[in-house]
Tab-separated table of C-alpha atoms in Angstrom:
chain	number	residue	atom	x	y	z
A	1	UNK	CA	6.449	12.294	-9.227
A	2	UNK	CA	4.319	14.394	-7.184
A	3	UNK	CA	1.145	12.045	-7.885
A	4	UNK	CA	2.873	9.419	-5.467
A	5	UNK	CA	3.162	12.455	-2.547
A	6	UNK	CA	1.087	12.297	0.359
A	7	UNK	CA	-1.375	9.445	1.426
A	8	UNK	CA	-2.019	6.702	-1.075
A	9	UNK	CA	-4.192	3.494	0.186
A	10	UNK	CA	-3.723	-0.260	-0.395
A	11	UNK	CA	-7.306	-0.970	-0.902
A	12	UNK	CA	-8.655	-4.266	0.273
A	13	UNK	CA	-10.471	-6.688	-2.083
A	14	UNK	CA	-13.922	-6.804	-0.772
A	15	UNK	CA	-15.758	-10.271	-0.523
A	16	UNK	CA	-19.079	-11.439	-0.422
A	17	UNK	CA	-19.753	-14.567	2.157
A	18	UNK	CA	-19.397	-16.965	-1.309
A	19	UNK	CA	-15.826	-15.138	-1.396
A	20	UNK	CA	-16.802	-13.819	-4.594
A	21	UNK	CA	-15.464	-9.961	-5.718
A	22	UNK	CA	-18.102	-7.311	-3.402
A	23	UNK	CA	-18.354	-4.883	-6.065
A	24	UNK	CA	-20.873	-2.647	-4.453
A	25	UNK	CA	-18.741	-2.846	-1.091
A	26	UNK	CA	-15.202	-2.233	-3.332
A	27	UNK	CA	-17.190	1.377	-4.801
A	28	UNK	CA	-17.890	2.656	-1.583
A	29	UNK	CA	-14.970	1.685	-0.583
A	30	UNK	CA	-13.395	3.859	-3.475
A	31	UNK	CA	-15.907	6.588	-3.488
A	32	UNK	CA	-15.132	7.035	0.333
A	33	UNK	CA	-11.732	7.154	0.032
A	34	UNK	CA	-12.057	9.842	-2.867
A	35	UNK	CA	-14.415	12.321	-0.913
A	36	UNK	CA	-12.310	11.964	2.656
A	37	UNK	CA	-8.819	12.827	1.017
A	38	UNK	CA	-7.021	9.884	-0.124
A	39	UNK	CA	-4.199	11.581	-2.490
A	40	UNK	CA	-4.316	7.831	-4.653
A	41	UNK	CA	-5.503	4.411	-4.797
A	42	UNK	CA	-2.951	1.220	-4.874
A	43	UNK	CA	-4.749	-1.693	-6.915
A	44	UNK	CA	-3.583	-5.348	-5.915
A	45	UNK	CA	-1.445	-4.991	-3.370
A	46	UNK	CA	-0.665	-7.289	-0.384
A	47	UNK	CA	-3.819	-6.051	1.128
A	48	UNK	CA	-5.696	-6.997	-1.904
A	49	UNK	CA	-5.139	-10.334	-0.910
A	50	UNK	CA	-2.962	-10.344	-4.688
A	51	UNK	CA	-1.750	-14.179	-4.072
A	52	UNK	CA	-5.657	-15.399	-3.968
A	53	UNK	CA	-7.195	-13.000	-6.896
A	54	UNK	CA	-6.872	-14.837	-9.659
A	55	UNK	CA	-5.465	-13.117	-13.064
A	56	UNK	CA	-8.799	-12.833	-14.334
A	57	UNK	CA	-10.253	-11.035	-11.173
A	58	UNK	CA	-7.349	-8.782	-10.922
A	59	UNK	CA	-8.108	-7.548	-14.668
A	60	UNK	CA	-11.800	-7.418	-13.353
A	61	UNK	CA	-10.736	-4.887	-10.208
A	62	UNK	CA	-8.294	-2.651	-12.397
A	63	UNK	CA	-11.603	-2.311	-15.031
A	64	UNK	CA	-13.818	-1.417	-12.215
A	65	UNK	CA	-11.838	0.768	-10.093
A	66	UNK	CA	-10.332	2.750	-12.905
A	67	UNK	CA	-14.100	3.360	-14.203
A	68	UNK	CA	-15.295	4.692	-10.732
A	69	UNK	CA	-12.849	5.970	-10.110
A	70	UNK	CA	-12.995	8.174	-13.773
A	71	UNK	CA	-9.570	10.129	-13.057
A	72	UNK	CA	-10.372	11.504	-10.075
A	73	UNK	CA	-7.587	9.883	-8.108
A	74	UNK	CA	-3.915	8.600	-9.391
A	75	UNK	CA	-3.687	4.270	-9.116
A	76	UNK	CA	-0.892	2.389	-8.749
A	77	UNK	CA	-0.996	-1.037	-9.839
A	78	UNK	CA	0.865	-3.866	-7.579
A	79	UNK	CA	3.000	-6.609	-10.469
A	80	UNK	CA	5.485	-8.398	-8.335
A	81	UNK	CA	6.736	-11.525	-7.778
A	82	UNK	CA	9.798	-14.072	-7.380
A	83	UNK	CA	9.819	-15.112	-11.442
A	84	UNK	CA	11.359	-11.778	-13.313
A	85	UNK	CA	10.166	-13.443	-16.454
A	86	UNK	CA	6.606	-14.018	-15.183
A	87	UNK	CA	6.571	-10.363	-14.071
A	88	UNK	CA	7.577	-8.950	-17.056
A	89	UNK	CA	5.531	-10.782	-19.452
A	90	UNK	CA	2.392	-9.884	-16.972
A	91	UNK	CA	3.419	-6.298	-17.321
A	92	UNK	CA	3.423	-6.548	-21.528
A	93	UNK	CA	0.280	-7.856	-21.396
A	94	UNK	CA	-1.172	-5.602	-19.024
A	95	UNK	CA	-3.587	-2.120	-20.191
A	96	UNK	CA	-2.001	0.575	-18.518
A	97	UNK	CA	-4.196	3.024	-19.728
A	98	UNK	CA	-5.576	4.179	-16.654
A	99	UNK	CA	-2.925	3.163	-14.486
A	100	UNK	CA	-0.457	5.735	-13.437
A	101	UNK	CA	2.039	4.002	-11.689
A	102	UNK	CA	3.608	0.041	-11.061
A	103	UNK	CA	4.396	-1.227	-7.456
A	104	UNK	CA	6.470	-4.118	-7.443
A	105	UNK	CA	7.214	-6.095	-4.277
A	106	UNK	CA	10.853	-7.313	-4.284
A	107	UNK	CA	11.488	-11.078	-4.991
A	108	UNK	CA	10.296	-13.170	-2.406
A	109	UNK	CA	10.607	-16.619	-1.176
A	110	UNK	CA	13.354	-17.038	-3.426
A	111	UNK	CA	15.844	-14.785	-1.261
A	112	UNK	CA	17.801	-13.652	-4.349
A	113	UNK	CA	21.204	-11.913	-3.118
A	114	UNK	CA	21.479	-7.799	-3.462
A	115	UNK	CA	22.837	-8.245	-7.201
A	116	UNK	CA	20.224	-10.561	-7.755
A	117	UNK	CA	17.605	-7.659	-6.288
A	118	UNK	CA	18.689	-5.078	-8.597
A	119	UNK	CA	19.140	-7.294	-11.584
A	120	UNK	CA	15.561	-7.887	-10.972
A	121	UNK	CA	14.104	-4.529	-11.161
A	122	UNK	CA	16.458	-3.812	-14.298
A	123	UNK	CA	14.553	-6.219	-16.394
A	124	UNK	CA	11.361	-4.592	-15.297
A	125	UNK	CA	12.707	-0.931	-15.905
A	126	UNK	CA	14.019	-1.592	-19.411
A	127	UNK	CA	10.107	-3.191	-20.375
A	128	UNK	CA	7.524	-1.386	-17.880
A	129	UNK	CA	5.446	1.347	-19.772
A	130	UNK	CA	4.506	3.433	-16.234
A	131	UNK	CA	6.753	4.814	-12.914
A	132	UNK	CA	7.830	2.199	-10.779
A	133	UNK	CA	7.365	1.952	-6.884
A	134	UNK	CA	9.852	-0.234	-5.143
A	135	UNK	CA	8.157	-2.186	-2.553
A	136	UNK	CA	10.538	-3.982	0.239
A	137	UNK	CA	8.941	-5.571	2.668
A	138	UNK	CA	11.418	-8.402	4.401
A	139	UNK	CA	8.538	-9.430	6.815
A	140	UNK	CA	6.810	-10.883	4.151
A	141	UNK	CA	9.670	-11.708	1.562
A	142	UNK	CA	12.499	-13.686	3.310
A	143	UNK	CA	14.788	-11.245	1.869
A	144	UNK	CA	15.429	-7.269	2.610
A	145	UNK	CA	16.343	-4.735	-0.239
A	146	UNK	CA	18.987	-2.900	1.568
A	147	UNK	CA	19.507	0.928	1.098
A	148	UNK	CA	22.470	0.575	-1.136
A	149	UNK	CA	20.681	-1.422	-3.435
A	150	UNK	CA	17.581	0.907	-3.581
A	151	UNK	CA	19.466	4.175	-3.525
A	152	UNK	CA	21.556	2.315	-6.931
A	153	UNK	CA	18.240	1.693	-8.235
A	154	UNK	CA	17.281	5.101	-7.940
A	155	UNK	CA	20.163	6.535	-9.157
A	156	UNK	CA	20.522	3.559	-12.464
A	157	UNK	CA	16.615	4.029	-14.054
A	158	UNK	CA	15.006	6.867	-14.610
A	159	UNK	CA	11.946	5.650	-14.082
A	160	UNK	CA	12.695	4.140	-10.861
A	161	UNK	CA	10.492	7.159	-8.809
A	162	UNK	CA	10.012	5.364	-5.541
A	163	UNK	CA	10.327	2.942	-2.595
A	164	UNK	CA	7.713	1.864	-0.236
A	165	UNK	CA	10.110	1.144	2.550
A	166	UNK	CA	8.208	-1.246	4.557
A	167	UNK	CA	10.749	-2.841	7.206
A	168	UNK	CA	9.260	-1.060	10.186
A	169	UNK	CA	13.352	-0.290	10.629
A	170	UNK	CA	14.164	3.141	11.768
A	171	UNK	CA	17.820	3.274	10.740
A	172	UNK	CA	17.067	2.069	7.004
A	173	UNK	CA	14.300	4.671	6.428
A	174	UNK	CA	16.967	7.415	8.242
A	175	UNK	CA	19.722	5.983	5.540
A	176	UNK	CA	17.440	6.392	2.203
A	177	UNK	CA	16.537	9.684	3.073
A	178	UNK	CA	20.351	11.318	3.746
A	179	UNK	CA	21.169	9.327	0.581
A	180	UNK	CA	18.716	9.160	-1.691
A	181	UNK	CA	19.050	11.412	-5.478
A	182	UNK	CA	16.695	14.362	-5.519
A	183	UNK	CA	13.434	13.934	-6.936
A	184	UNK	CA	13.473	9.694	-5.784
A	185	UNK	CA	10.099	9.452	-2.900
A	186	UNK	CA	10.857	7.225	0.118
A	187	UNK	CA	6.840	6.414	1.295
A	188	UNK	CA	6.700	4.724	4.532
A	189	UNK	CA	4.530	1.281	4.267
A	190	UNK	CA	4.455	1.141	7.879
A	191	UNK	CA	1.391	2.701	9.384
A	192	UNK	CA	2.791	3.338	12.572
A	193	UNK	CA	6.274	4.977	11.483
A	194	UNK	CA	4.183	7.019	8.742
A	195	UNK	CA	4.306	10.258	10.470
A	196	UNK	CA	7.694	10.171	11.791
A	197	UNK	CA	8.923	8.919	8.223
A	198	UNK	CA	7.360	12.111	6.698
A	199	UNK	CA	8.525	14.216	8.862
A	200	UNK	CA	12.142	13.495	8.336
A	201	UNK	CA	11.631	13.791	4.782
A	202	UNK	CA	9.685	11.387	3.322
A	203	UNK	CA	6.738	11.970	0.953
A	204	UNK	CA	4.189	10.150	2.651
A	205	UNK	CA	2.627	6.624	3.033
A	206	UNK	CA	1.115	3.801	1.447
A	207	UNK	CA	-1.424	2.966	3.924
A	208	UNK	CA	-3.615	-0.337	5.196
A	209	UNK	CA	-5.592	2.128	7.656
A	210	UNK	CA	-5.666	4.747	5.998
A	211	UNK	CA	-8.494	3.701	3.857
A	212	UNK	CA	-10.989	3.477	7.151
A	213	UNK	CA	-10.188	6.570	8.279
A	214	UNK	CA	-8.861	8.468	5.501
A	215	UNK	CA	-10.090	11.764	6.573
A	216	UNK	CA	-7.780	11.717	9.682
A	217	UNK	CA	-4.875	9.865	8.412
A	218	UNK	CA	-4.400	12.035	5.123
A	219	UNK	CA	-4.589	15.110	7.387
A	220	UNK	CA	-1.694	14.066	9.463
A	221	UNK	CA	0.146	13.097	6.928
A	222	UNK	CA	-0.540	16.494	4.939
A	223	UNK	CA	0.579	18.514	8.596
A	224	UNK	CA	3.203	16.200	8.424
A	225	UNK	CA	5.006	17.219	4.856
A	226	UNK	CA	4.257	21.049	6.376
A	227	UNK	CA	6.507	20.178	9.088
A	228	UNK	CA	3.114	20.758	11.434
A	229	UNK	CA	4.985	18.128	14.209
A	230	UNK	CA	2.751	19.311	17.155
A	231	UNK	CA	-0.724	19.054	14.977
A	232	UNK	CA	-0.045	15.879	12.815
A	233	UNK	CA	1.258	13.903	16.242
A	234	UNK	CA	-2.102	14.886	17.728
A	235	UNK	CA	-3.605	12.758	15.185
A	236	UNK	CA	-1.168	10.364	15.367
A	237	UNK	CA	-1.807	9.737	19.127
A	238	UNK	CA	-5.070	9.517	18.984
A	239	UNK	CA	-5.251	6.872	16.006
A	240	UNK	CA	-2.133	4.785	17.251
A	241	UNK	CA	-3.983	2.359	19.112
A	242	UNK	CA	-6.293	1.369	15.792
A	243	UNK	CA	-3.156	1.047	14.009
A	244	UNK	CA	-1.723	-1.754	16.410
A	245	UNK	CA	-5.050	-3.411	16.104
A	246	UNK	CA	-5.388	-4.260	12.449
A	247	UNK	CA	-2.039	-5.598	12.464
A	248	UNK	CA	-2.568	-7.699	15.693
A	249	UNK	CA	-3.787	-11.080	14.107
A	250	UNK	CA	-3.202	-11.015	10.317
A	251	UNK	CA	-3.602	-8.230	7.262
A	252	UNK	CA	-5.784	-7.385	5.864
A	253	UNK	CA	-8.258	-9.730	8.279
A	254	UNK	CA	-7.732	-6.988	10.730
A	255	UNK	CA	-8.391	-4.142	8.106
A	256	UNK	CA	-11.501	-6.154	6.742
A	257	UNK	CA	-12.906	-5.837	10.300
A	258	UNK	CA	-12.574	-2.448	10.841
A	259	UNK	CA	-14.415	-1.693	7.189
A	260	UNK	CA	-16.942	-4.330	8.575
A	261	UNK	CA	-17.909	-2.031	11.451
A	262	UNK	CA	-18.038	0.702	9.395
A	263	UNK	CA	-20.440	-1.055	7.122
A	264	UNK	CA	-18.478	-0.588	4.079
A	265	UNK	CA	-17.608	-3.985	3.453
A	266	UNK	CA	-17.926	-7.542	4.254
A	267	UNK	CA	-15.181	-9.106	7.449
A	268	UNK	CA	-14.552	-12.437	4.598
A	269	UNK	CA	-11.149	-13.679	3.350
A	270	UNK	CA	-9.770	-16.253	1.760
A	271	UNK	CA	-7.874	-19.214	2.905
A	272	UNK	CA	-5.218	-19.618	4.178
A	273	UNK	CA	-6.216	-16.236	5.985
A	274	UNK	CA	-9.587	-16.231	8.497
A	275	UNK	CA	-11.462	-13.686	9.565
A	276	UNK	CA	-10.571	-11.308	12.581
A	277	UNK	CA	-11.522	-12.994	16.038
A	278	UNK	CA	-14.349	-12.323	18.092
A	279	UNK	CA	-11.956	-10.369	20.236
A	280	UNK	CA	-10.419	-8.368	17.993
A	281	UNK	CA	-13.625	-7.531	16.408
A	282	UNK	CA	-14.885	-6.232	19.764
A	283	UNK	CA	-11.477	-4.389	20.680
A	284	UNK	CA	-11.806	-2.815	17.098
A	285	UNK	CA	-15.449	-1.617	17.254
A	286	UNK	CA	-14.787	-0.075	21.261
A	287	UNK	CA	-12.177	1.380	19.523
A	288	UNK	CA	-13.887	3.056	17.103
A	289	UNK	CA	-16.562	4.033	19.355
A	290	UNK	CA	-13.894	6.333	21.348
A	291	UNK	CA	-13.010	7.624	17.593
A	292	UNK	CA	-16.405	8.734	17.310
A	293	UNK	CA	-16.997	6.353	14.072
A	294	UNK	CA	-19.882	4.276	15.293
């Protein structure tokens, strides 16, 4: 599945200050991303804010992405959730006719045991239409997909193609990559263990900052799947302390900030999350200002 290789972006759902869809901000968002080297676009993802879009403004952001976006880039559509049943029938009644891949999130809140993990994601495989993208990401869920499970996943369905390993756990990422079947991508959905992930084997990222700086961050990761250590890490370095920022209060508030000094989009979210802090705002922006981006 070499469309999933190399730096795909969780795009943000920009707001106006009514919290009402940006579309103006959400195409320059896209077009940016497109002319600075983003390899593909994720649609709804946790950075999407996904739990606050309703069903009818997610339909709304897959019509309008996939039409500026006119198959330029792959996109990856996020259908998750902790009711299998409710995921599938979202999936049957979704148009996947621009959509190149599904990322599903495993079950959270719910904290289903291993069995019950895997028994999930078999329902979907047997129904969904496009590649699936495993997405574990414990920190959020309650619950963490261990490596067996995945790797049996990988090895069970066919059109199981992926993980986004997002655990920000060394050891797991080290496992899934001495064990996992030829062909089967572990991307790193941790920012911050991106490069590292990549160049031990993995196939690249799914990134939150990525789509502020994707010029940068797609070039590291590209040195990094040529085995370039020494010239990917001197990106790395340089955008680490960024990183750490947008994760620092919440995501995507943090993310929404940085866009907001970059005058691509608006700082708004929606309850329950707020907007970055005064502070953060102003570490973000000095931050950027010794990037040379404002």
């Amino acid at each position: 599945m070499t469309k999933f290789i190399g730096t795909g972006v969780a795009l943000i759902t920009p707001f106006n200050a009514d919290l009402s869809i940006d579309f103006d901000a959400l195409e320059r968002l896209v077009e940016y991303n497109i002319a600075n080297g983003t390899d593909y676009l994720v649609i709804s993802g946790t950075t999407g804010e996904s739990v606050t879009v309703t069903s009818e403004e997610k339909k709304e952001l897959i019509a309008f992405i996939s039409k500026i976006n006119n198959g330029r880039l792959p996109l990856v559509l996020g259908i998750g959730g902790n009711n299998t049943m409710s995921v599938i029938e979202e999936i049957k009644s979704t148009d996947f006719s621009t959509i190149d891949g599904i990322l599903s999130v495993t079950p959270y809140y719910s904290k289903p045991t291993q069995e019950g993990i895997y028994q999930h994601f078999k329902a979907i495989s047997a129904i969904a239409p496009k590649p699936i993208i495993l997405y574990n990401v414990p920190g959020r869920t309650a619950s963490n997909m261990s490596p067996e499970t995945t790797l049996r996943l990988a090895k069970d369905f066919d059109n199981i193609v992926a993980v986004k390993e997002a655990g920000n756990n060394v050891h797991q990422y080290l496992e899934l990559l001495r064990s996992k079947p030829k062909g089967f991508l572990i991307l790193s959905g941790d920012d911050d263990l991106a490069l590292g992930v990549t160049l031990a084997g993995g196939s690249g990222v799914i990134s939150v900052i990525g789509q502020a700086l994707p010029k940068e961050f797609s070039e590291m990761i590209r040195l990094g799947i040529a085995r370039r250590a020494k010239e990917a890490y001197d990106i790395h370095f340089k955008l680490m302390p960024i990183t750490a920022l947008i994760f620092s209060e919440n995501n995507p508030s943090g993310i929404k900030a940085v866009l907001s000094a970059l005058n691509i989009s608006k700082p708004d979210v929606r309850l329950p999350l707020v907007k970055a802090t005064d502070l953060l705002k102003s570490k973000i922006e000095s931050e950027l200002k010794v990037l040379g981006k404002s």
